[in-house]
XYZ file of C-alpha atoms in Angstrom:
341
model
C -17.980 14.327 -59.386
C -19.502 11.113 -58.088
C -22.789 12.053 -59.728
C -21.121 12.722 -63.063
C -19.278 9.422 -63.035
C -22.470 7.641 -62.201
C -24.364 9.186 -65.014
C -21.485 8.446 -67.410
C -21.526 4.843 -66.347
C -25.259 4.792 -67.027
C -24.621 6.216 -70.462
C -22.047 3.452 -71.074
C -24.708 0.890 -70.155
C -27.087 2.533 -72.528
C -24.571 2.364 -75.300
C -24.005 -1.342 -74.603
C -27.654 -2.027 -74.752
C -28.043 0.242 -77.807
C -25.554 -1.843 -79.732
C -27.730 -4.878 -79.340
C -31.104 -3.331 -80.076
C -33.091 -3.973 -83.221
C -33.493 -0.288 -84.171
C -36.721 -0.022 -82.225
C -35.198 2.061 -79.335
C -34.951 5.780 -78.606
C -32.717 7.223 -75.839
C -33.991 10.492 -74.424
C -32.261 12.755 -71.927
C -34.717 15.180 -70.257
C -36.231 16.751 -67.180
C -37.872 14.663 -64.481
C -41.696 14.182 -64.700
C -41.837 16.351 -67.821
C -43.092 13.866 -70.393
C -45.880 11.775 -68.886
C -45.131 7.984 -69.013
C -48.535 7.470 -70.652
C -47.146 9.337 -73.701
C -44.193 6.890 -73.921
C -46.475 3.936 -73.560
C -48.852 5.105 -76.289
C -45.967 5.944 -78.639
C -44.521 2.412 -78.215
C -47.910 0.769 -78.763
C -48.297 2.687 -82.056
C -44.688 2.493 -83.431
C -43.067 -0.368 -81.525
C -40.268 2.053 -80.561
C -39.325 1.805 -76.900
C -38.216 5.089 -75.260
C -35.471 4.798 -72.616
C -35.520 7.933 -70.510
C -32.642 9.279 -68.416
C -33.151 12.550 -66.433
C -31.134 15.544 -65.422
C -31.895 18.150 -62.762
C -30.259 21.138 -64.382
C -28.963 22.245 -67.770
C -25.522 22.497 -66.246
C -25.621 18.824 -65.174
C -26.806 17.797 -68.678
C -24.177 19.829 -70.441
C -21.271 18.681 -68.167
C -22.200 15.083 -68.668
C -22.306 15.326 -72.438
C -19.027 17.252 -72.561
C -17.421 14.641 -70.380
C -18.152 11.932 -72.936
C -21.612 10.928 -71.787
C -23.142 10.305 -75.182
C -25.456 7.486 -76.228
C -28.605 9.648 -76.356
C -30.650 10.537 -79.350
C -32.846 13.358 -78.009
C -31.831 15.892 -75.456
C -34.179 18.581 -73.994
C -32.116 21.720 -73.167
C -33.624 25.011 -72.215
C -33.204 27.939 -74.654
C -29.845 29.260 -73.371
C -28.320 25.853 -73.574
C -29.758 25.226 -77.050
C -27.782 28.266 -78.159
C -24.607 26.923 -76.518
C -25.000 23.426 -77.897
C -25.840 24.778 -81.316
C -22.664 26.919 -81.393
C -20.503 23.948 -80.346
C -21.904 21.644 -82.901
C -23.383 19.201 -80.334
C -26.824 19.121 -81.980
C -27.674 18.591 -85.568
C -29.464 20.749 -88.046
C -33.016 19.331 -88.165
C -34.563 17.698 -91.225
C -37.868 19.547 -90.923
C -39.468 17.476 -93.779
C -39.593 14.634 -91.171
C -41.638 16.668 -88.680
C -45.063 17.267 -90.343
C -46.554 18.578 -87.060
C -44.046 21.403 -86.748
C -46.644 23.886 -87.942
C -48.880 23.230 -85.007
C -46.581 25.219 -82.675
C -47.610 28.764 -81.865
C -45.638 31.102 -84.200
C -44.717 33.466 -81.408
C -43.005 30.638 -79.489
C -40.973 29.776 -82.636
C -40.051 33.389 -83.077
C -38.626 33.701 -79.602
C -35.946 31.076 -80.486
C -35.092 32.980 -83.637
C -32.986 35.455 -81.680
C -30.223 32.868 -81.963
C -31.648 30.058 -84.138
C -32.709 32.283 -87.082
C -34.688 29.753 -89.123
C -35.632 27.385 -86.176
C -33.219 24.852 -87.639
C -31.962 23.207 -84.413
C -34.729 23.044 -81.847
C -38.422 21.976 -81.663
C -40.102 23.615 -78.685
C -41.643 21.161 -76.265
C -42.889 23.430 -73.565
C -42.146 26.625 -71.664
C -40.986 27.208 -68.195
C -41.821 30.617 -66.909
C -40.810 32.361 -63.691
C -43.662 33.916 -61.798
C -44.327 35.904 -58.641
C -46.970 34.121 -56.577
C -49.038 36.123 -54.081
C -51.277 34.721 -51.410
C -54.257 37.031 -51.610
C -55.522 35.992 -48.166
C -52.622 37.845 -46.550
C -51.597 40.449 -49.144
C -53.949 43.163 -50.392
C -53.624 46.040 -52.849
C -50.282 44.997 -54.296
C -48.446 45.993 -57.568
C -48.433 43.201 -60.109
C -44.726 43.752 -60.654
C -41.327 43.384 -58.984
C -42.213 46.498 -57.035
C -43.988 44.326 -54.562
C -40.456 43.384 -53.273
C -40.077 46.995 -52.092
C -43.011 46.521 -49.674
C -41.450 46.844 -46.177
C -44.707 45.702 -44.570
C -44.099 42.283 -46.104
C -40.578 41.995 -44.734
C -39.638 38.446 -43.967
C -42.693 37.068 -45.811
C -41.246 37.016 -49.298
C -38.589 34.976 -51.108
C -36.619 35.269 -54.370
C -35.016 32.445 -56.252
C -31.455 31.475 -55.278
C -30.545 31.753 -58.965
C -28.297 34.395 -60.460
C -29.734 34.152 -63.971
C -33.285 34.538 -62.807
C -32.835 37.441 -60.406
C -30.060 39.376 -62.155
C -31.741 39.099 -65.531
C -34.953 40.472 -64.218
C -33.325 43.369 -62.419
C -31.388 44.277 -65.553
C -34.616 44.105 -67.670
C -36.451 46.421 -65.232
C -33.778 49.072 -65.910
C -34.025 48.504 -69.654
C -30.885 46.479 -70.159
C -30.324 43.346 -72.269
C -29.423 40.192 -70.322
C -26.143 39.974 -72.316
C -25.056 43.575 -71.307
C -21.441 44.143 -70.114
C -22.268 47.655 -68.888
C -20.957 48.393 -65.404
C -23.629 51.023 -65.055
C -26.258 48.370 -65.754
C -24.694 45.930 -63.231
C -24.606 48.651 -60.553
C -28.279 49.564 -61.068
C -29.312 45.950 -61.037
C -27.250 45.309 -57.824
C -28.797 48.275 -56.029
C -32.331 47.096 -56.946
C -31.661 43.544 -55.769
C -30.121 44.775 -52.528
C -33.327 46.829 -51.928
C -35.336 43.712 -52.520
C -33.035 41.690 -50.255
C -33.834 43.902 -47.244
C -37.466 42.688 -47.418
C -37.086 38.967 -48.304
C -36.700 36.139 -45.848
C -34.151 34.508 -48.040
C -33.021 33.505 -51.569
C -34.648 30.036 -52.038
C -34.902 27.689 -54.981
C -35.791 24.510 -52.981
C -38.454 24.954 -50.359
C -40.377 28.014 -51.434
C -43.348 25.962 -52.598
C -43.787 24.226 -49.292
C -43.187 27.489 -47.411
C -45.808 29.281 -49.442
C -48.305 26.442 -48.919
C -47.697 26.510 -45.200
C -48.311 30.220 -44.988
C -44.749 31.012 -43.972
C -44.214 33.059 -47.138
C -46.804 35.132 -48.810
C -44.948 36.264 -51.931
C -42.563 33.952 -53.763
C -40.684 33.984 -56.979
C -40.662 30.597 -58.616
C -42.227 28.169 -61.070
C -46.007 27.562 -61.269
C -45.831 23.819 -61.052
C -43.634 23.839 -57.968
C -46.095 26.189 -56.223
C -49.357 24.618 -57.210
C -48.374 20.994 -56.591
C -48.306 21.853 -52.892
C -51.812 23.352 -52.899
C -55.382 21.982 -52.745
C -57.967 23.109 -55.278
C -59.433 25.475 -52.639
C -56.031 26.962 -51.746
C -55.266 27.649 -55.346
C -58.205 30.004 -55.499
C -56.408 32.372 -53.186
C -53.210 32.554 -55.307
C -52.403 35.206 -57.917
C -49.686 34.227 -60.412
C -47.956 37.315 -61.728
C -45.901 37.344 -64.937
C -44.615 40.975 -64.730
C -44.726 43.331 -67.733
C -41.096 44.216 -67.006
C -38.480 41.681 -66.014
C -40.427 38.524 -66.912
C -38.197 35.769 -68.113
C -38.611 32.129 -69.015
C -37.124 29.343 -70.936
C -38.305 27.274 -73.905
C -37.440 23.673 -73.357
C -36.919 22.039 -76.712
C -36.264 18.727 -78.446
C -32.847 18.625 -80.020
C -31.220 15.756 -81.901
C -27.668 15.072 -80.877
C -25.177 15.172 -83.784
C -23.932 11.723 -82.956
C -27.347 10.145 -82.292
C -27.677 6.527 -83.393
C -31.458 6.477 -83.723
C -32.231 9.635 -85.625
C -35.195 8.306 -87.510
C -36.826 7.254 -84.191
C -36.069 10.686 -82.844
C -37.894 12.399 -85.662
C -40.905 10.057 -85.248
C -41.091 10.880 -81.605
C -40.867 14.642 -82.063
C -43.497 14.511 -84.785
C -45.710 12.280 -82.564
C -45.545 14.630 -79.559
C -46.926 17.556 -81.588
C -49.980 15.681 -82.828
C -52.864 17.739 -81.385
C -54.491 14.807 -79.503
C -51.190 13.742 -78.036
C -50.092 17.206 -77.015
C -53.502 17.994 -75.485
C -53.227 14.867 -73.307
C -49.776 15.797 -71.973
C -50.748 19.440 -71.465
C -53.742 18.329 -69.444
C -51.542 16.181 -67.227
C -48.910 18.965 -66.758
C -51.615 21.672 -66.334
C -49.561 23.963 -68.570
C -50.834 26.009 -71.438
C -50.525 24.348 -74.835
C -47.903 25.802 -77.164
C -49.506 23.552 -79.821
C -52.370 25.629 -81.132
C -54.672 22.840 -82.454
C -54.102 20.945 -79.155
C -55.270 23.907 -77.074
C -58.813 23.362 -78.460
C -58.786 19.800 -77.241
C -57.667 20.382 -73.679
C -59.993 19.386 -70.850
C -58.025 20.874 -67.980
C -57.631 24.708 -67.414
C -53.907 25.522 -67.486
C -52.271 27.294 -64.524
C -51.871 30.390 -66.742
C -52.873 31.540 -70.132
C -50.542 31.079 -73.206
C -50.943 34.761 -74.165
C -49.097 35.642 -70.954
C -45.950 34.173 -72.449
C -45.833 36.759 -75.258
C -44.330 39.340 -72.858
C -41.495 37.089 -71.608
C -37.905 37.069 -72.860
C -36.217 33.695 -73.069
C -32.890 33.179 -71.327
C -29.925 33.253 -73.717
C -26.250 32.266 -73.588
C -24.367 34.915 -71.594
C -20.902 33.237 -71.513
C -19.150 36.516 -72.457
C -20.566 38.377 -69.374
C -21.090 35.367 -67.078
C -18.051 36.164 -64.888
C -19.040 39.791 -64.550
C -22.584 38.959 -63.533
C -21.343 36.270 -61.148
C -19.007 38.864 -59.501
C -21.996 41.155 -58.771
C -24.211 38.294 -57.692
C -21.618 37.215 -55.097
C -21.425 40.667 -53.817
C -25.166 40.738 -53.386
C -25.193 37.441 -51.523
C -22.629 38.450 -48.996
C -23.926 42.006 -48.398
C -25.629 42.666 -45.067
């Protein structure tokens, strides 16, 4: 609660400042270290528009703050499931795509993945993707399946981790059995629960915080997590011994997008920034810094740094969607999994 009150107070400050600005300000609410500061600086030099960035650590934190009255932002960067939620609740506006001339640079298959709930791509402009991978240290693990079946390996007991995240783990287990992430089927939940309990016997723990450091230290040889969290802990030489697996079955990710709040006060600046980000030379620069594949097709040809994985790998992933209708059911099964011996 203290955190929410603090962030709301910051928003009020932003509002106070915003009322005095000369129209050359843009308030953006996004993920930490996701947009390189060089990009903000270059944008301001070219347009004179100063970007004020505030950060959130989870979609839930962002959503709670906005629902509690923490407005004052122009651009917010939710992941795909929260784009769907915010779209349904009228929190974000239908985009004026005539003001985003660079929209066509985004890979069509990325745009299509959002169409499962945003039929005409009217509410969100993809910024980047976050994909969940299974990282394997090839120095310690040999002849392994490139799938979630690796978690059935009893010889790796105590050397593996799964994310401490219901959505990530439950969604993958459901998908492995051929079920949609929104399913309300008890049969589906029971199958997913059994599979995860089988995995649980072999993992050291469910971990969403220290798996990167543990993997780098050699404590864990197989971890489920996010590529940047894993590779930032490793030297160039150590990276050579890592296999990043995006499984054929059960692979999920999120598309983090730019959305314009319905009550934004600097909408023209928001459109200018979104259009600017997807200029090929700009997007190539930020993709090089983040070491992520470019979802901007012309920019991919300008990149100088090899990304951590290939963009084509993302074609097999499903994006996380809003599951509010079955959230309580999934949470019930997840709690049973966590307390099981």
